[in-house]
Structures are given as structure tokens and as C-alpha cells.
CSV table of N, CA and C in Angstrom, one decimal:
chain,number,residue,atom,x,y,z
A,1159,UNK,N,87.1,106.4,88.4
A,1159,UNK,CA,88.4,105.7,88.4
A,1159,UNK,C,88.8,105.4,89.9
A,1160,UNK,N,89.4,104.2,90.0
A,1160,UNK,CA,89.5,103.9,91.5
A,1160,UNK,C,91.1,104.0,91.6
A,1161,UNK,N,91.6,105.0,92.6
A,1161,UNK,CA,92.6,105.5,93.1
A,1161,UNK,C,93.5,104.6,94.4
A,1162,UNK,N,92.8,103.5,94.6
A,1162,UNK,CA,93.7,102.5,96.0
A,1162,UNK,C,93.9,101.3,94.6
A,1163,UNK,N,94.9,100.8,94.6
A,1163,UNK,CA,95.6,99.6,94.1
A,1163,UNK,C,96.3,98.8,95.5
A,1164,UNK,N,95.9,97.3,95.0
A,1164,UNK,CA,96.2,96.8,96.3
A,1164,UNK,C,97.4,95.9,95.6
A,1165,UNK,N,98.7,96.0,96.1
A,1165,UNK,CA,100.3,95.6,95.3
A,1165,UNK,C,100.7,94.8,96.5
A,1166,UNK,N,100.8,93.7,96.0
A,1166,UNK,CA,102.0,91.9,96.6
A,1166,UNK,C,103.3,92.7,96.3
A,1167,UNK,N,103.7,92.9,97.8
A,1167,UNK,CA,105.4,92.6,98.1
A,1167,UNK,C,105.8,91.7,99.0
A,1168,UNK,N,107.4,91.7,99.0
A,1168,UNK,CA,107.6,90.9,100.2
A,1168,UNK,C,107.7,91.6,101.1
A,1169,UNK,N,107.9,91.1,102.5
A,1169,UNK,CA,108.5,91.9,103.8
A,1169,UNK,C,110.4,91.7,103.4
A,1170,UNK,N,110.5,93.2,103.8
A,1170,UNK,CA,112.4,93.1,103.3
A,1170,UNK,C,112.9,92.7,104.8
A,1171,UNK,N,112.1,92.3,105.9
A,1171,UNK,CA,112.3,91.3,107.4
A,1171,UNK,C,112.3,90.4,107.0
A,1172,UNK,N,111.2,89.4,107.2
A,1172,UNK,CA,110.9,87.8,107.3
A,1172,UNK,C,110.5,87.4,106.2
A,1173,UNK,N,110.6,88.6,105.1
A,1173,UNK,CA,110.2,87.9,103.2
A,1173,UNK,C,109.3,87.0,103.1
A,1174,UNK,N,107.8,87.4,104.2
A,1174,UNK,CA,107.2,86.6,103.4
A,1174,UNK,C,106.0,87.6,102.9
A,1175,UNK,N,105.1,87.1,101.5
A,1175,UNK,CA,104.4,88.1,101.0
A,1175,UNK,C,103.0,88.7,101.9
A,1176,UNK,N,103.6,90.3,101.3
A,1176,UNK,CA,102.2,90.8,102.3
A,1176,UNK,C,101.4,91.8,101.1
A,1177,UNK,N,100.6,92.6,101.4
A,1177,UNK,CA,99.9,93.1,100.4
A,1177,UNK,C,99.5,94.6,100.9
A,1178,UNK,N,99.5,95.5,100.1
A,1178,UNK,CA,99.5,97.0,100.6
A,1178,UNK,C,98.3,97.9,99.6
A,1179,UNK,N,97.9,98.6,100.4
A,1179,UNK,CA,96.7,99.4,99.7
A,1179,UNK,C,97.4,100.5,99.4
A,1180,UNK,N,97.4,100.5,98.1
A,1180,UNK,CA,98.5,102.3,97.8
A,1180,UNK,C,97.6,103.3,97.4
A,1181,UNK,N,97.3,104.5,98.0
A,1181,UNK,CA,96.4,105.8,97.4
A,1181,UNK,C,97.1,106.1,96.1
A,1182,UNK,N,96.5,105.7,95.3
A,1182,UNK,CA,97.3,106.1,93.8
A,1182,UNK,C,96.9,108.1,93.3
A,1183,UNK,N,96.2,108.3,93.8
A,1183,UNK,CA,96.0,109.8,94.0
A,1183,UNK,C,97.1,110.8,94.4
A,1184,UNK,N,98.1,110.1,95.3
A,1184,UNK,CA,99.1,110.6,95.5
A,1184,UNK,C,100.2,110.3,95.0
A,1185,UNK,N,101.1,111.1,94.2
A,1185,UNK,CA,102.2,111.1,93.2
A,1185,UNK,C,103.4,110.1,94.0
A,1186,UNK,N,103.9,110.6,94.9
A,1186,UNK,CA,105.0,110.6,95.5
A,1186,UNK,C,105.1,110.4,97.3
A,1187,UNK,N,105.1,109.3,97.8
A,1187,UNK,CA,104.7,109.6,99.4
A,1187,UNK,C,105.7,108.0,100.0
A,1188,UNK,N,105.7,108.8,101.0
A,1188,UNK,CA,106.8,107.9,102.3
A,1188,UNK,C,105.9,107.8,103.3
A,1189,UNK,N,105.8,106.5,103.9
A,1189,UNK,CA,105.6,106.1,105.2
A,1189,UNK,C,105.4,104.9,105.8
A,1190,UNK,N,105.6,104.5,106.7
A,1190,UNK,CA,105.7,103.6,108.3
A,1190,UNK,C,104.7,103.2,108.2
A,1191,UNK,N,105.0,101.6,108.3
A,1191,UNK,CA,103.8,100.5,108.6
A,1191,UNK,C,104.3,99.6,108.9
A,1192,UNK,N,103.6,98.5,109.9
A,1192,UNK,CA,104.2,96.9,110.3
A,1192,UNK,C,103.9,95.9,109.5
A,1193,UNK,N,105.1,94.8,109.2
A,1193,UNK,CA,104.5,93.9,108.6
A,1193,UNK,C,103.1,92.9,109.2
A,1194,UNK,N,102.5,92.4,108.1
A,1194,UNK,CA,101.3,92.1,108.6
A,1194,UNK,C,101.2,90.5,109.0
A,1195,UNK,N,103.1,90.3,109.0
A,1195,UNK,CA,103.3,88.3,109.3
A,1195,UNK,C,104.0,88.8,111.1
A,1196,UNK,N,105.3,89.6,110.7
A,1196,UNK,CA,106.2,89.7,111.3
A,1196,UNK,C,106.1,90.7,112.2
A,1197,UNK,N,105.3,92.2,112.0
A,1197,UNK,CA,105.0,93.1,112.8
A,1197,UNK,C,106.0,94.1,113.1
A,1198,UNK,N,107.4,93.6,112.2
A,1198,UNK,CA,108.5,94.7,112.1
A,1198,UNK,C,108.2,95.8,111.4
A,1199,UNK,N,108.7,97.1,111.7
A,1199,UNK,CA,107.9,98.3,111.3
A,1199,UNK,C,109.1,98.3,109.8
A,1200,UNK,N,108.4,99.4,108.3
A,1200,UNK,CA,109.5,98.8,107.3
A,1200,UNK,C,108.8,100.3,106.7
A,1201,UNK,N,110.0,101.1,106.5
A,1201,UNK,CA,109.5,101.9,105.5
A,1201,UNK,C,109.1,101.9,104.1
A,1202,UNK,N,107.7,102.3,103.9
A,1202,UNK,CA,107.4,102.1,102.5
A,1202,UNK,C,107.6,103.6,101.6
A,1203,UNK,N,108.3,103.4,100.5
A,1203,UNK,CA,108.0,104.5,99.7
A,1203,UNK,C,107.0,104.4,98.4
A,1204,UNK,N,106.5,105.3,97.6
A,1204,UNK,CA,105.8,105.0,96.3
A,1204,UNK,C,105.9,106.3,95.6
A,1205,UNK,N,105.9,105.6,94.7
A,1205,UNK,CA,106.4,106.8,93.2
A,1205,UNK,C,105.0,106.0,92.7
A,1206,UNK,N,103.9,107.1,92.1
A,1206,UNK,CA,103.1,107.0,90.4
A,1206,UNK,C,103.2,106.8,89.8
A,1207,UNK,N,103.1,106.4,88.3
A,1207,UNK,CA,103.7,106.8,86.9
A,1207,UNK,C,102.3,107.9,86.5
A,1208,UNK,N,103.0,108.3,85.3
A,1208,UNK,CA,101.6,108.9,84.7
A,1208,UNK,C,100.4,108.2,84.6
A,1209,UNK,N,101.0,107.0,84.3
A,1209,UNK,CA,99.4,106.0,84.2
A,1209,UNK,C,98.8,105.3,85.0
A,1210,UNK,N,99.2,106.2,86.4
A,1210,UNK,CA,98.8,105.7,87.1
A,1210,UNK,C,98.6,104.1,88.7
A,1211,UNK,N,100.1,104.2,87.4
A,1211,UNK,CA,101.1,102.3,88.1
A,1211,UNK,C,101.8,102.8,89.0
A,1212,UNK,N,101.9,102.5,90.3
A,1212,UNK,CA,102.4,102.7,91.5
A,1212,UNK,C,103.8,101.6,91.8
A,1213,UNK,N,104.8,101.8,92.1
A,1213,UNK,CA,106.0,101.3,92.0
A,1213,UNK,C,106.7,101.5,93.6
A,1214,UNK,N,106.8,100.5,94.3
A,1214,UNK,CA,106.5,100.3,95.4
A,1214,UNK,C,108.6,99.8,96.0
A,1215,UNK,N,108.9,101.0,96.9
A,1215,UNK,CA,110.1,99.6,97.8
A,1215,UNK,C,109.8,99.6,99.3
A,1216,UNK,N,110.4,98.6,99.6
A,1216,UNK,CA,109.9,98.2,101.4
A,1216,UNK,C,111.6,98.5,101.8
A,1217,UNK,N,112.0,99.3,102.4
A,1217,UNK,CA,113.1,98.9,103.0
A,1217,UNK,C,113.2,98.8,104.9
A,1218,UNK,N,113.8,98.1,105.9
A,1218,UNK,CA,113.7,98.0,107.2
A,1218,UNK,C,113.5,99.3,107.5
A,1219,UNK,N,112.9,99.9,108.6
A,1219,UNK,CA,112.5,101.1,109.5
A,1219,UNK,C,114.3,101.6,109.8
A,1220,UNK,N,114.7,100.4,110.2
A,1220,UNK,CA,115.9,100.8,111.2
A,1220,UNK,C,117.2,100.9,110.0
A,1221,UNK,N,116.6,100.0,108.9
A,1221,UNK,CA,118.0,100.0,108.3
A,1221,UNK,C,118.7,101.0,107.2
């Protein structure tokens, strides 16, 4: 079973779409990355489901 899912969001900066590799192995995890248009840093969180669907928010680093 392959555990990285690759998930389309927007940047919650310059909103335009970027794409994130999520370790689906891990339930519940926070962390810091730049957008890959804009380079503003944006915290990402992820929640699992049981089945494995990862449920993604981007909110600003600073905000």
C-alpha cells in the first residue's frame, strides 16, 4: 500500500495551486513549508481518516 498521497491545494498567500506529498502513515502531523510559486513559509496541518484520506489546511506561517 503506498503511504505518500500527492493533494492540490491552494497557497492561503498568493492562491495559486500547489501540490503536497502527504506521508499518509502518519495519523495527525504539523509542519512548515514554502510555497512552491510564492516562497512564503505557510503552516500545513494533516489529519488521516481511517481510510486512509488525508484532509489537508494551509494556513500563513505568521498568521
Amino acid at each position: 500500500m503506498n503511504m505518500l498521497e500527492t493533494v492540490s491545494e491552494l497557497c492561503p498567500l498568493c492562491g495559486e495551486p500547489i501540490e503536497l506529498v502527504i506521508d499518509c502513515s502518519v495519523v495527525e502531523q504539523q509542519y512548515q513549508e514554502d510555497c512552491q510559486v510564492c516562497c512564503a513559509p505557510m503552516l500545513i496541518s494533516v489529519m488521516v481518516d481511517e481510510q486512509g484520506i488525508p484532509t489537508v489546511a494551509l494556513k500563513p506561517e505568521n498568521g
